[in-house]
Amino acid sequence: MTKNGSLILVINCGSSSLKFALFPAGEQTPLMSGLAECLGEADARITAKINDAKTTEQLNGQGHAAALDVLLRILAEHDWLTSVKAVGHRMVHGGEAFKASVVVNQAILAEIEAHNNLAPLHNPANLLGIRTALAKMPEIPQVVVFDTAFHQTMPPAAYLYALPMALYREHGVRRYGFHGTSHRFVAEEAVRLLKLDPEDHGLVIAHLGNGGSATAVLNGKSVDTTMGMTPLEGLVMGTRSGDVDPGALIHLARNAGWDINEMDNVLNKKSGLLGISELSNDMRAIEGAAAEGHDGAKKALDVFVHRLARHIGGLATSLPRLDAVVFTGGIGENSSTVRKLTIDRLHVFGIALDDAANEATIRGKSGVISKGKGPLAVVIPTNEEWMIARDAAELAGLVAAH
Ligand code: ADP
C-alpha cells in the first residue's frame, strides 16, 4: 500500500498543547508520537516518544510555532522530514458544511473559520495548528479531519431539537455529534473483527474517555449520537454534566443569580464524575474509592453507568437490529467494572457478559466479552490518530482509497 516510504504527520492542536504522531502511509502503528504542552507558559515543553523512549525538551515559554520548529528538527534528525508527504489535522467542528475530510486551501480555511463560533474553545486552536504547519511546510498537502463529519449522516429526526426552527436556520442550533473519527474507526474495526456484513449491520459504540459519547451505527453510517450542538450533551463525563434539564439552568439563573459564565464553568468543568463524587474526574480514582465505600464515588459510578445504559438502549431504537455494543476510549478499553455494570443493565436486549473475557480484555486488547446468543459486547481500542493519517494519505493520493 505504501508508496515511496511516504510518511504522514498527524497534528492535534489545542490552545496550549500540540499532540503529534508520525505514521508510515498505510500503517496503523506510529514511528513517533508526542505532545507539546503548556505552550506560551514558562513551563512550555515538548516530549517525543520513539520506540518507547521518551525525550523532553524545554521550550522556554514559547508557543506553537516554536513547538513545530522543534518537531520538524526532530523529524530531520531521524531523516524522516523529507519523506513527510501529507499532514493531517484534527478539527473539532465542521458544522453542516463538512461531511468528510478535505485538503486545505484558502477558501476552506475561511469556511472553517466561519464555524469558530460553534466551537469557540477548540476550533481557533485547531486552526492555529493548520496555519502554523502551512507556514512551515507550504508545499505539503494539509488535510483537515472533522470530529463532526461522521455524524452528518444523521437524519433530521435525530439531529433536530424541538426548538423553533428559526433557531436552526439562523443560528445553526441542531445536534452535530463529536468523536466522529473514533466512532468511524471503531465501526470499521468492529465489522472486520466480528465479520459483519458491511452493508447489513447495527452497532452501538460507546467512546468513554474524559469526554464520552455513544453512537448508533447502521451499515457503517452514524444514525444517532449522544452529543449534541456541543460536546456537553449526553453521557456523564469526567467534568461535564451530559444531559441536564435546561429548566434547571433557568431556575439557577432566576434563584441563584447564575450568569452564562457560571453555567459554562459548572457544566463543563465542575460536573460529571467530579461533581457527583466531590472527589475526582478520573474513573480509576472513582472506582478505587467506590470499592472502599466512598459514598460520592459510588453515586458517581451509579449515575455514570445508569446514563450510559439508558443511552445505549435509546440509540438501539435507531437500528433495525443490534449486532453488538462496542466499548472504546480510556474507560471503555480498560474498565472491566464499568463494562460489567453497564452490560448488567442491558438484560432486556439479551446481552450476557462473559466475566473472564471481560476481566482479560484490557490495556489495548480487543475482543468479544459476551456469551450466549444475544447481541455481542465487544472491546475495540480506538486509534483516532491513525484514522486522521489514513484520510490524509488518501486525500494526498499516497494510498488508494479504502
Ligand atoms: P481522553 O478523552 O482525554 O483521550 P482517555 O480516552 O485517555 O481520555 O480516557 C481517560 C479516562 O480513562 C480517565 O477517566 C481514566 O481514569 C480512564 N481509565 C484509564 N485506565 C483506566 C482503568 N484501568 N480503569 C478505569 N478507568 C481507566
CSV table of C-alpha atoms and ligand atoms in Angstrom, one decimal:
chain,number,residue,atom,x,y,z
A,1,MET,CA,0.0,0.0,0.0
A,2,THR,CA,2.7,2.4,0.9
A,3,LYS,CA,4.2,4.5,-1.9
A,4,ASN,CA,7.8,5.5,-1.8
A,5,GLY,CA,8.0,5.2,2.0
A,6,SER,CA,5.8,8.3,2.4
A,7,LEU,CA,5.2,9.5,6.0
A,8,ILE,CA,2.1,11.3,7.4
A,9,LEU,CA,2.3,13.7,10.2
A,10,VAL,CA,-0.8,14.0,12.4
A,11,ILE,CA,-1.4,17.2,14.4
A,12,ASN,CA,-4.0,17.8,17.1
A,13,CYS,CA,-3.6,21.3,18.2
A,14,GLY,CA,-5.2,22.7,21.3
A,15,SER,CA,-5.0,26.2,22.8
A,16,SER,CA,-1.9,25.4,24.8
A,17,SER,CA,-0.9,22.0,23.5
A,18,LEU,CA,0.0,20.2,20.3
A,19,LYS,CA,-0.2,16.4,20.1
A,20,PHE,CA,1.5,14.8,17.2
A,21,ALA,CA,2.1,11.4,15.6
A,22,LEU,CA,4.1,10.2,12.6
A,23,PHE,CA,2.8,7.2,10.5
A,24,PRO,CA,4.1,5.4,7.5
A,25,ALA,CA,1.4,5.8,4.9
A,26,GLY,CA,-1.0,2.8,5.2
A,27,GLU,CA,0.3,1.6,8.6
A,28,GLN,CA,-1.5,1.7,11.9
A,29,THR,CA,1.5,2.0,14.3
A,30,PRO,CA,3.2,5.4,14.6
A,31,LEU,CA,7.0,5.7,14.2
A,32,MET,CA,6.8,8.5,16.7
A,33,SER,CA,4.3,10.3,18.8
A,34,GLY,CA,4.3,13.0,21.4
A,35,LEU,CA,3.0,16.2,23.0
A,36,ALA,CA,4.0,19.8,23.3
A,37,GLU,CA,2.3,21.2,26.4
A,38,CYS,CA,1.9,24.4,28.5
A,39,LEU,CA,2.7,26.3,25.3
A,40,GLY,CA,3.1,30.0,25.9
A,41,GLU,CA,3.8,29.4,29.6
A,42,ALA,CA,7.1,29.3,31.4
A,43,ASP,CA,7.0,25.5,31.6
A,44,ALA,CA,6.4,25.0,27.9
A,45,ARG,CA,7.9,21.7,26.8
A,46,ILE,CA,7.8,19.1,24.1
A,47,THR,CA,8.0,15.3,24.6
A,48,ALA,CA,8.6,12.9,21.8
A,49,LYS,CA,8.3,9.1,22.1
A,50,ILE,CA,10.2,6.9,19.7
A,51,ASN,CA,10.2,3.1,20.3
A,52,ASP,CA,9.0,3.6,23.9
A,53,ALA,CA,12.0,6.0,24.6
A,54,LYS,CA,10.8,9.5,25.6
A,55,THR,CA,12.8,12.7,25.3
A,56,THR,CA,11.7,16.1,26.6
A,57,GLU,CA,12.9,19.5,25.6
A,58,GLN,CA,12.0,22.8,27.3
A,59,LEU,CA,10.6,25.5,25.0
A,60,ASN,CA,11.2,28.4,27.4
A,61,GLY,CA,7.8,30.0,27.3
A,62,GLN,CA,7.5,29.8,23.5
A,63,GLY,CA,4.3,28.8,21.6
A,64,HIS,CA,3.0,26.6,18.8
A,65,ALA,CA,5.4,27.8,16.1
A,66,ALA,CA,8.5,27.0,18.3
A,67,ALA,CA,7.0,23.6,19.1
A,68,LEU,CA,6.5,22.9,15.5
A,69,ASP,CA,10.1,24.0,14.8
A,70,VAL,CA,11.4,21.5,17.3
A,71,LEU,CA,9.2,18.8,15.9
A,72,LEU,CA,10.5,19.4,12.4
A,73,ARG,CA,14.1,19.4,13.7
A,74,ILE,CA,13.4,16.0,15.4
A,75,LEU,CA,12.0,14.7,12.1
A,76,ALA,CA,15.0,16.0,10.2
A,77,GLU,CA,17.4,14.4,12.7
A,78,HIS,CA,15.8,11.0,12.0
A,79,ASP,CA,15.9,11.5,8.3
A,80,TRP,CA,12.1,11.5,8.2
A,81,LEU,CA,11.4,15.1,7.3
A,82,THR,CA,11.8,14.8,3.5
A,83,SER,CA,9.5,11.7,3.5
A,84,VAL,CA,6.6,13.6,5.1
A,85,LYS,CA,4.2,13.9,2.2
A,86,ALA,CA,1.0,15.0,4.0
A,87,VAL,CA,-0.1,16.5,7.3
A,88,GLY,CA,-3.5,15.5,8.9
A,89,HIS,CA,-5.1,17.9,11.3
A,90,ARG,CA,-7.9,17.2,13.8
A,91,MET,CA,-10.7,19.8,13.7
A,92,VAL,CA,-13.4,19.7,16.3
A,93,HIS,CA,-16.3,21.4,14.5
A,94,GLY,CA,-17.2,21.4,10.8
A,95,GLY,CA,-20.9,22.3,11.2
A,96,GLU,CA,-23.0,21.2,8.2
A,97,ALA,CA,-20.5,22.3,5.7
A,98,PHE,CA,-18.0,19.5,6.1
A,99,LYS,CA,-19.3,15.9,5.6
A,100,ALA,CA,-15.9,14.4,5.1
A,101,SER,CA,-12.2,15.3,5.4
A,102,VAL,CA,-10.7,17.9,3.0
A,103,VAL,CA,-7.4,19.2,1.7
A,104,VAL,CA,-6.9,22.7,2.9
A,105,ASN,CA,-6.8,25.8,0.7
A,106,GLN,CA,-7.6,29.4,1.5
A,107,ALA,CA,-11.3,29.1,0.8
A,108,ILE,CA,-11.5,26.0,3.0
A,109,LEU,CA,-9.7,27.8,5.8
A,110,ALA,CA,-12.1,30.7,5.6
A,111,GLU,CA,-15.1,28.3,5.7
A,112,ILE,CA,-13.7,26.6,8.7
A,113,GLU,CA,-13.1,29.9,10.4
A,114,ALA,CA,-16.7,30.8,9.8
A,115,HIS,CA,-17.6,27.9,12.2
A,116,ASN,CA,-15.4,29.2,15.0
A,117,ASN,CA,-18.5,30.3,17.0
A,118,LEU,CA,-19.8,26.8,17.1
A,119,ALA,CA,-16.7,25.6,18.9
A,120,PRO,CA,-15.1,28.8,20.4
A,121,LEU,CA,-12.6,26.9,22.6
A,122,HIS,CA,-11.4,24.3,20.1
A,123,ASN,CA,-11.7,25.4,16.5
A,124,PRO,CA,-9.4,28.5,16.7
A,125,ALA,CA,-6.7,26.4,18.4
A,126,ASN,CA,-7.1,23.7,15.7
A,127,LEU,CA,-6.9,26.4,13.0
A,128,LEU,CA,-3.7,27.8,14.6
A,129,GLY,CA,-2.2,24.3,14.1
A,130,ILE,CA,-3.1,24.3,10.4
A,131,ARG,CA,-1.8,27.9,9.8
A,132,THR,CA,1.5,27.2,11.6
A,133,ALA,CA,2.0,23.9,9.7
A,134,LEU,CA,1.1,25.7,6.4
A,135,ALA,CA,3.7,28.4,7.1
A,136,LYS,CA,6.4,25.8,7.9
A,137,MET,CA,5.5,23.3,5.2
A,138,PRO,CA,3.8,25.3,2.4
A,139,GLU,CA,4.4,22.6,-0.3
A,140,ILE,CA,2.9,19.7,1.7
A,141,PRO,CA,-0.9,19.0,1.4
A,142,GLN,CA,-2.6,19.7,4.7
A,143,VAL,CA,-5.8,17.6,5.3
A,144,VAL,CA,-8.4,18.5,7.9
A,145,VAL,CA,-10.4,15.8,9.6
A,146,PHE,CA,-13.5,16.9,11.5
A,147,ASP,CA,-15.0,15.3,14.7
A,148,THR,CA,-18.4,16.2,13.4
A,149,ALA,CA,-18.2,14.8,9.9
A,150,PHE,CA,-19.1,11.2,10.6
A,151,HIS,CA,-22.4,12.2,12.1
A,152,GLN,CA,-23.5,14.2,9.1
A,153,THR,CA,-25.5,11.1,8.0
A,154,MET,CA,-27.9,11.5,11.0
A,155,PRO,CA,-31.5,12.0,9.8
A,156,PRO,CA,-33.4,15.2,10.9
A,157,ALA,CA,-35.3,13.1,13.4
A,158,ALA,CA,-32.1,12.5,15.3
A,159,TYR,CA,-30.4,15.9,14.8
A,160,LEU,CA,-33.2,18.4,15.3
A,161,TYR,CA,-34.0,19.8,18.7
A,162,ALA,CA,-37.7,20.6,19.4
A,163,LEU,CA,-37.0,24.3,19.3
A,164,PRO,CA,-38.4,27.0,17.0
A,165,MET,CA,-36.9,26.1,13.5
A,166,ALA,CA,-35.7,29.7,13.2
A,167,LEU,CA,-33.0,28.9,15.7
A,168,TYR,CA,-31.8,26.1,13.4
A,169,ARG,CA,-32.0,28.2,10.3
A,170,GLU,CA,-30.5,31.4,11.8
A,171,HIS,CA,-28.1,30.1,14.4
A,172,GLY,CA,-27.3,26.5,13.4
A,173,VAL,CA,-28.8,25.2,16.6
A,174,ARG,CA,-29.0,21.4,16.0
A,175,ARG,CA,-27.3,18.3,17.1
A,176,TYR,CA,-23.9,17.7,15.4
A,177,GLY,CA,-22.2,15.0,17.5
A,178,PHE,CA,-18.5,14.6,18.1
A,179,HIS,CA,-15.8,11.9,18.5
A,180,GLY,CA,-16.7,11.0,14.9
A,181,THR,CA,-13.2,10.0,13.9
A,182,SER,CA,-13.1,7.5,16.8
A,183,HIS,CA,-16.6,6.2,16.1
A,184,ARG,CA,-15.7,5.7,12.4
A,185,PHE,CA,-12.5,3.8,13.2
A,186,VAL,CA,-14.2,1.6,15.7
A,187,ALA,CA,-17.2,0.9,13.5
A,188,GLU,CA,-14.8,-0.3,10.7
A,189,GLU,CA,-12.8,-2.4,13.1
A,190,ALA,CA,-16.0,-4.0,14.5
A,191,VAL,CA,-17.1,-5.0,11.0
A,192,ARG,CA,-13.7,-6.6,10.5
A,193,LEU,CA,-13.3,-8.2,13.9
A,194,LEU,CA,-16.9,-9.6,14.0
A,195,LYS,CA,-17.0,-10.5,10.3
A,196,LEU,CA,-20.2,-8.5,9.9
A,197,ASP,CA,-21.7,-7.7,6.5
A,198,PRO,CA,-20.6,-4.1,5.7
A,199,GLU,CA,-24.0,-3.4,4.1
A,200,ASP,CA,-26.1,-5.0,6.9
A,201,HIS,CA,-25.2,-4.4,10.5
A,202,GLY,CA,-26.2,-2.4,13.5
A,203,LEU,CA,-23.8,-1.3,16.3
A,204,VAL,CA,-23.9,1.0,19.3
A,205,ILE,CA,-20.4,2.3,20.1
A,206,ALA,CA,-19.6,3.8,23.5
A,207,HIS,CA,-16.5,6.0,23.3
A,208,LEU,CA,-15.7,6.6,27.0
A,209,GLY,CA,-12.7,8.8,27.7
A,210,ASN,CA,-12.5,12.1,29.6
A,211,GLY,CA,-15.3,13.1,27.3
A,212,GLY,CA,-17.7,10.5,26.3
A,213,SER,CA,-20.3,9.8,23.6
A,214,ALA,CA,-22.2,6.8,22.2
A,215,THR,CA,-23.3,6.4,18.6
A,216,ALA,CA,-25.7,4.2,16.7
A,217,VAL,CA,-24.1,3.0,13.5
A,218,LEU,CA,-26.2,1.4,10.8
A,219,ASN,CA,-24.3,-0.2,7.9
A,220,GLY,CA,-21.2,2.0,8.6
A,221,LYS,CA,-23.1,5.3,9.0
A,222,SER,CA,-23.9,7.3,12.1
A,223,VAL,CA,-27.7,7.5,12.6
A,224,ASP,CA,-27.8,8.9,16.1
A,225,THR,CA,-25.3,10.0,18.8
A,226,THR,CA,-25.5,11.3,22.3
A,227,MET,CA,-23.5,14.6,22.0
A,228,GLY,CA,-25.4,17.5,20.5
A,229,MET,CA,-24.7,21.0,19.3
A,230,THR,CA,-21.7,21.0,21.7
A,231,PRO,CA,-19.8,18.1,23.4
A,232,LEU,CA,-21.9,18.8,26.6
A,233,GLU,CA,-25.0,16.7,25.8
A,234,GLY,CA,-25.5,13.1,26.6
A,235,LEU,CA,-23.4,10.8,28.8
A,236,VAL,CA,-21.9,11.7,32.2
A,237,MET,CA,-18.2,12.7,31.6
A,238,GLY,CA,-15.1,13.4,33.7
A,239,THR,CA,-16.1,17.1,34.5
A,240,ARG,CA,-19.0,17.6,32.0
A,241,SER,CA,-22.6,17.1,33.1
A,242,GLY,CA,-24.0,15.5,30.0
A,243,ASP,CA,-27.9,15.7,29.9
A,244,VAL,CA,-29.4,18.3,32.2
A,245,ASP,CA,-32.9,19.7,32.2
A,246,PRO,CA,-32.4,23.2,30.7
A,247,GLY,CA,-35.2,24.2,33.2
A,248,ALA,CA,-32.6,23.6,36.0
A,249,LEU,CA,-30.4,26.3,34.5
A,250,ILE,CA,-33.4,28.7,34.2
A,251,HIS,CA,-34.1,28.0,37.8
A,252,LEU,CA,-30.5,28.7,38.8
A,253,ALA,CA,-30.4,31.9,36.8
A,254,ARG,CA,-33.6,33.1,38.5
A,255,ASN,CA,-32.9,32.0,42.0
A,256,ALA,CA,-29.1,31.9,42.4
A,257,GLY,CA,-28.2,34.7,40.0
A,258,TRP,CA,-26.2,32.4,37.7
A,259,ASP,CA,-24.9,34.1,34.5
A,260,ILE,CA,-23.7,32.5,31.3
A,261,ASN,CA,-20.1,32.2,32.6
A,262,GLU,CA,-21.2,30.4,35.7
A,263,MET,CA,-23.2,27.9,33.7
A,264,ASP,CA,-20.4,27.3,31.3
A,265,ASN,CA,-17.9,26.8,34.1
A,266,VAL,CA,-20.1,24.5,36.2
A,267,LEU,CA,-21.5,22.4,33.4
A,268,ASN,CA,-18.1,21.9,31.6
A,269,LYS,CA,-15.6,21.9,34.4
A,270,LYS,CA,-17.2,21.1,37.8
A,271,SER,CA,-19.8,18.5,36.9
A,272,GLY,CA,-19.8,14.8,35.8
A,273,LEU,CA,-17.9,12.3,37.9
A,274,LEU,CA,-16.1,15.2,39.7
A,275,GLY,CA,-19.4,17.0,40.5
A,276,ILE,CA,-21.2,14.0,41.9
A,277,SER,CA,-18.2,12.3,43.7
A,278,GLU,CA,-16.8,15.6,45.0
A,279,LEU,CA,-13.6,13.7,44.7
A,280,SER,CA,-12.2,13.2,41.2
A,281,ASN,CA,-12.9,13.3,37.5
A,282,ASP,CA,-10.8,10.2,36.9
A,283,MET,CA,-12.6,6.9,36.6
A,284,ARG,CA,-9.7,5.0,38.1
A,285,ALA,CA,-9.9,7.1,41.3
A,286,ILE,CA,-13.7,6.8,41.3
A,287,GLU,CA,-13.6,3.0,41.0
A,288,GLY,CA,-10.9,2.7,43.7
A,289,ALA,CA,-12.8,5.0,46.1
A,290,ALA,CA,-16.2,3.3,45.4
A,291,ALA,CA,-14.6,-0.1,46.2
A,292,GLU,CA,-13.5,1.3,49.6
A,293,GLY,CA,-17.1,2.5,50.3
A,294,HIS,CA,-16.8,6.3,49.4
A,295,ASP,CA,-20.4,7.3,49.1
A,296,GLY,CA,-19.9,10.1,46.5
A,297,ALA,CA,-17.7,7.8,44.3
A,298,LYS,CA,-20.4,5.1,44.4
A,299,LYS,CA,-23.1,7.5,43.4
A,300,ALA,CA,-20.9,8.9,40.5
A,301,LEU,CA,-20.3,5.4,39.2
A,302,ASP,CA,-24.0,4.5,39.5
A,303,VAL,CA,-25.2,7.6,37.6
A,304,PHE,CA,-22.4,7.1,35.0
A,305,VAL,CA,-23.5,3.5,34.2
A,306,HIS,CA,-27.2,4.3,34.5
A,307,ARG,CA,-27.0,7.1,32.0
A,308,LEU,CA,-24.8,5.1,29.7
A,309,ALA,CA,-27.1,2.0,29.7
A,310,ARG,CA,-30.1,4.3,29.2
A,311,HIS,CA,-28.5,5.9,26.2
A,312,ILE,CA,-27.3,2.6,24.7
A,313,GLY,CA,-30.9,1.4,24.9
A,314,GLY,CA,-32.2,4.6,23.3
A,315,LEU,CA,-29.7,4.5,20.5
A,316,ALA,CA,-30.6,0.9,19.7
A,317,THR,CA,-34.1,2.2,18.6
A,318,SER,CA,-32.4,3.8,15.6
A,319,LEU,CA,-31.3,0.3,14.4
A,320,PRO,CA,-33.4,-2.5,12.9
A,321,ARG,CA,-31.1,-4.9,14.7
A,322,LEU,CA,-28.4,-4.7,17.4
A,323,ASP,CA,-25.4,-6.8,16.5
A,324,ALA,CA,-23.0,-5.5,19.1
A,325,VAL,CA,-22.3,-2.9,21.8
A,326,VAL,CA,-18.7,-1.8,21.4
A,327,PHE,CA,-16.6,-0.1,24.2
A,328,THR,CA,-13.7,2.1,23.4
A,329,GLY,CA,-11.7,5.1,24.9
A,330,GLY,CA,-9.7,5.0,28.1
A,331,ILE,CA,-12.6,3.8,30.3
A,332,GLY,CA,-14.2,1.6,27.6
A,333,GLU,CA,-10.9,-0.1,26.9
A,334,ASN,CA,-9.7,-0.6,30.5
A,335,SER,CA,-12.6,-0.5,33.0
A,336,SER,CA,-14.0,-4.0,33.3
A,337,THR,CA,-16.1,-2.6,36.1
A,338,VAL,CA,-17.9,0.0,34.0
A,339,ARG,CA,-18.4,-2.6,31.3
A,340,LYS,CA,-19.9,-5.1,33.7
A,341,LEU,CA,-22.2,-2.6,35.4
A,342,THR,CA,-23.4,-1.3,32.1
A,343,ILE,CA,-24.0,-4.7,30.5
A,344,ASP,CA,-25.8,-5.9,33.6
A,345,ARG,CA,-28.3,-3.1,32.8
A,346,LEU,CA,-28.8,-4.3,29.3
A,347,HIS,CA,-30.5,-7.6,30.1
A,348,VAL,CA,-33.6,-6.5,28.1
A,349,PHE,CA,-31.5,-6.9,24.9
A,350,GLY,CA,-30.3,-10.4,25.9
A,351,ILE,CA,-26.7,-9.4,26.2
A,352,ALA,CA,-24.8,-11.6,28.7
A,353,LEU,CA,-21.3,-10.9,30.0
A,354,ASP,CA,-18.5,-13.4,29.9
A,355,ASP,CA,-16.8,-12.4,33.1
A,356,ALA,CA,-13.4,-13.9,32.4
A,357,ALA,CA,-13.2,-12.4,28.9
A,358,ASN,CA,-14.3,-9.0,30.4
A,359,GLU,CA,-11.6,-9.1,33.0
A,360,ALA,CA,-8.9,-10.1,30.5
A,361,THR,CA,-9.7,-7.6,27.8
A,362,ILE,CA,-7.8,-4.5,29.0
A,363,ARG,CA,-4.8,-2.4,28.0
A,364,GLY,CA,-5.1,-2.3,24.3
A,365,LYS,CA,-6.6,-5.7,23.7
A,366,SER,CA,-9.7,-6.1,21.5
A,367,GLY,CA,-12.2,-8.9,21.7
A,368,VAL,CA,-15.7,-10.2,22.5
A,369,ILE,CA,-16.6,-10.0,26.2
A,370,SER,CA,-20.1,-11.5,26.0
A,371,LYS,CA,-21.5,-15.0,25.7
A,372,GLY,CA,-24.7,-16.6,24.5
A,373,LYS,CA,-27.0,-15.9,21.6
A,374,GLY,CA,-27.8,-12.2,22.2
A,375,PRO,CA,-26.1,-9.2,20.8
A,376,LEU,CA,-22.3,-9.2,21.4
A,377,ALA,CA,-20.4,-6.9,23.8
A,378,VAL,CA,-17.0,-6.0,22.4
A,379,VAL,CA,-13.9,-4.0,23.3
A,380,ILE,CA,-12.0,-2.3,20.5
A,381,PRO,CA,-9.2,0.2,21.2
A,382,THR,CA,-9.6,3.4,19.3
A,383,ASN,CA,-7.0,4.9,17.0
A,384,GLU,CA,-8.1,8.4,16.0
A,385,GLU,CA,-4.6,9.5,15.0
A,386,TRP,CA,-4.3,6.7,12.5
A,387,MET,CA,-7.7,7.5,11.1
A,388,ILE,CA,-6.5,11.1,10.5
A,389,ALA,CA,-3.3,9.8,8.9
A,390,ARG,CA,-5.3,7.5,6.6
A,391,ASP,CA,-7.6,10.3,5.5
A,392,ALA,CA,-4.6,12.5,4.9
A,393,ALA,CA,-2.7,9.7,2.9
A,394,GLU,CA,-5.8,9.1,0.8
A,395,LEU,CA,-6.6,12.7,0.0
A,396,ALA,CA,-3.0,13.4,-0.8
A,397,GLY,CA,-3.1,10.5,-3.2
A,398,LEU,CA,-0.4,8.5,-1.3
A,399,VAL,CA,-2.5,5.4,-0.9
A,400,ALA,CA,-5.6,4.1,-2.7
A,401,ALA,CA,-9.0,5.0,-1.1
A,402,HIS,CA,-10.0,2.2,1.3
B,1,ADP,P1,-9.2,11.4,26.5
B,1,ADP,O1,-10.7,11.6,26.3
B,1,ADP,O2,-8.6,12.6,27.2
B,1,ADP,O3,-8.5,10.9,25.3
B,1,ADP,P2,-8.8,8.7,27.6
B,1,ADP,O4,-9.5,8.1,26.4
B,1,ADP,O5,-7.4,8.5,27.8
B,1,ADP,O6,-9.1,10.3,27.7
B,1,ADP,O7,-9.6,8.3,28.9
B,1,ADP,C1,-9.3,8.8,30.1
B,1,ADP,C2,-10.2,8.1,31.2
B,1,ADP,O8,-9.9,6.6,31.1
B,1,ADP,C3,-10.0,8.5,32.6
B,1,ADP,O9,-11.2,8.7,33.3
B,1,ADP,C4,-9.2,7.3,33.2
B,1,ADP,O10,-9.4,7.2,34.6
B,1,ADP,C5,-9.8,6.2,32.5
B,1,ADP,N1,-9.0,5.0,32.6
B,1,ADP,C6,-7.8,4.7,32.1
B,1,ADP,N2,-7.4,3.5,32.5
B,1,ADP,C7,-8.3,3.0,33.3
B,1,ADP,C8,-8.5,1.8,34.1
B,1,ADP,N3,-7.6,0.9,34.1
B,1,ADP,N4,-9.6,1.7,34.8
B,1,ADP,C9,-10.6,2.6,34.8
B,1,ADP,N5,-10.5,3.7,34.1
B,1,ADP,C10,-9.4,3.9,33.4
